[in-house]
């Protein structure tokens, strides 16, 4: 999906990490989903606010919420597939 922070360092130069690669359409859908989740889902809101309180930039905290949302969605799909295979 391309939400892992990747470094573009060279020699002694250390820059900020950025996300890139993966499928842009999935990343865009995750962005909107994470934006809604940090506003209305209590668990994701707490996660986002904790990151912001630690001094993370808003966009960095939102990308972390995107990644967390992706992990949750993958786990739900895995469990749904396992339940379907069991029946």
mmCIF file of C-alpha atoms in Angstrom:
data_model
loop_
_atom_site.group_PDB
_atom_site.id
_atom_site.type_symbol
_atom_site.label_atom_id
_atom_site.label_comp_id
_atom_site.label_asym_id
_atom_site.label_seq_id
_atom_site.Cartn_x
_atom_site.Cartn_y
_atom_site.Cartn_z
ATOM 1 C CA UNK A 1 0.000 0.000 0.000
ATOM 2 C CA UNK A 2 2.956 2.329 0.592
ATOM 3 C CA UNK A 3 2.357 3.585 4.140
ATOM 4 C CA UNK A 4 5.696 2.460 5.571
ATOM 5 C CA UNK A 5 8.082 5.402 6.154
ATOM 6 C CA UNK A 6 11.044 5.107 3.806
ATOM 7 C CA UNK A 7 14.358 6.906 4.163
ATOM 8 C CA UNK A 8 16.109 8.736 1.366
ATOM 9 C CA UNK A 9 19.407 9.210 3.156
ATOM 10 C CA UNK A 10 22.737 9.583 1.439
ATOM 11 C CA UNK A 11 26.075 9.711 3.223
ATOM 12 C CA UNK A 12 25.758 12.060 6.167
ATOM 13 C CA UNK A 13 22.503 13.609 4.918
ATOM 14 C CA UNK A 14 19.515 12.607 7.004
ATOM 15 C CA UNK A 15 16.150 13.761 5.729
ATOM 16 C CA UNK A 16 12.623 13.306 6.908
ATOM 17 C CA UNK A 17 10.992 9.983 6.171
ATOM 18 C CA UNK A 18 8.233 9.879 3.596
ATOM 19 C CA UNK A 19 5.765 7.341 2.303
ATOM 20 C CA UNK A 20 5.706 6.362 -1.364
ATOM 21 C CA UNK A 21 5.249 3.366 -3.606
ATOM 22 C CA UNK A 22 2.450 0.868 -3.379
ATOM 23 C CA UNK A 23 -1.018 1.436 -4.770
ATOM 24 C CA UNK A 24 -2.077 5.068 -4.668
ATOM 25 C CA UNK A 25 -5.805 4.310 -4.901
ATOM 26 C CA UNK A 26 -5.689 2.065 -1.819
ATOM 27 C CA UNK A 27 -3.591 4.648 0.025
ATOM 28 C CA UNK A 28 -6.144 7.359 -0.804
ATOM 29 C CA UNK A 29 -9.002 5.209 0.494
ATOM 30 C CA UNK A 30 -7.050 4.448 3.683
ATOM 31 C CA UNK A 31 -6.341 8.158 4.151
ATOM 32 C CA UNK A 32 -10.030 9.045 4.110
ATOM 33 C CA UNK A 33 -10.870 6.054 6.309
ATOM 34 C CA UNK A 34 -8.217 7.021 8.845
ATOM 35 C CA UNK A 35 -9.354 10.646 8.796
ATOM 36 C CA UNK A 36 -12.891 9.579 9.697
ATOM 37 C CA UNK A 37 -11.621 7.030 12.247
ATOM 38 C CA UNK A 38 -9.518 9.533 14.219
ATOM 39 C CA UNK A 39 -12.567 11.806 14.439
ATOM 40 C CA UNK A 40 -15.275 9.306 15.330
ATOM 41 C CA UNK A 41 -13.743 5.994 16.528
ATOM 42 C CA UNK A 42 -12.799 6.304 20.234
ATOM 43 C CA UNK A 43 -9.942 3.784 20.014
ATOM 44 C CA UNK A 44 -8.358 5.404 16.956
ATOM 45 C CA UNK A 45 -8.933 8.899 18.365
ATOM 46 C CA UNK A 46 -7.051 7.953 21.541
ATOM 47 C CA UNK A 47 -4.222 6.478 19.459
ATOM 48 C CA UNK A 48 -3.995 9.623 17.303
ATOM 49 C CA UNK A 49 -4.147 12.008 20.269
ATOM 50 C CA UNK A 50 -1.444 10.038 22.099
ATOM 51 C CA UNK A 51 0.867 10.400 19.098
ATOM 52 C CA UNK A 52 0.097 14.120 18.839
ATOM 53 C CA UNK A 53 0.808 14.545 22.576
ATOM 54 C CA UNK A 54 4.197 12.903 22.004
ATOM 55 C CA UNK A 55 5.006 15.689 19.561
ATOM 56 C CA UNK A 56 4.348 13.928 16.261
ATOM 57 C CA UNK A 57 3.286 16.062 13.321
ATOM 58 C CA UNK A 58 -0.411 15.724 12.456
ATOM 59 C CA UNK A 59 0.250 14.076 9.079
ATOM 60 C CA UNK A 60 2.711 11.597 10.617
ATOM 61 C CA UNK A 61 0.166 10.644 13.267
ATOM 62 C CA UNK A 62 -2.493 10.234 10.589
ATOM 63 C CA UNK A 63 -0.248 7.954 8.525
ATOM 64 C CA UNK A 64 0.350 5.870 11.659
ATOM 65 C CA UNK A 65 -3.432 5.627 12.042
ATOM 66 C CA UNK A 66 -3.654 4.565 8.379
ATOM 67 C CA UNK A 67 -1.192 1.764 9.019
ATOM 68 C CA UNK A 68 -3.064 0.684 12.150
ATOM 69 C CA UNK A 69 -6.329 0.671 10.204
ATOM 70 C CA UNK A 70 -4.716 -1.457 7.483
ATOM 71 C CA UNK A 71 -3.529 -4.007 10.064
ATOM 72 C CA UNK A 72 -7.031 -4.157 11.582
ATOM 73 C CA UNK A 73 -8.622 -4.644 8.154
ATOM 74 C CA UNK A 74 -6.157 -7.397 7.235
ATOM 75 C CA UNK A 75 -6.861 -9.213 10.521
ATOM 76 C CA UNK A 76 -10.621 -8.980 9.945
ATOM 77 C CA UNK A 77 -10.234 -10.406 6.447
ATOM 78 C CA UNK A 78 -8.044 -13.236 7.753
ATOM 79 C CA UNK A 79 -10.573 -14.143 10.440
ATOM 80 C CA UNK A 80 -13.450 -13.957 7.968
ATOM 81 C CA UNK A 81 -11.637 -16.273 5.546
ATOM 82 C CA UNK A 82 -10.865 -18.739 8.339
ATOM 83 C CA UNK A 83 -14.508 -18.754 9.451
ATOM 84 C CA UNK A 84 -15.685 -19.322 5.871
ATOM 85 C CA UNK A 85 -13.238 -22.197 5.405
ATOM 86 C CA UNK A 86 -14.369 -23.836 8.645
ATOM 87 C CA UNK A 87 -18.003 -24.060 7.523
#
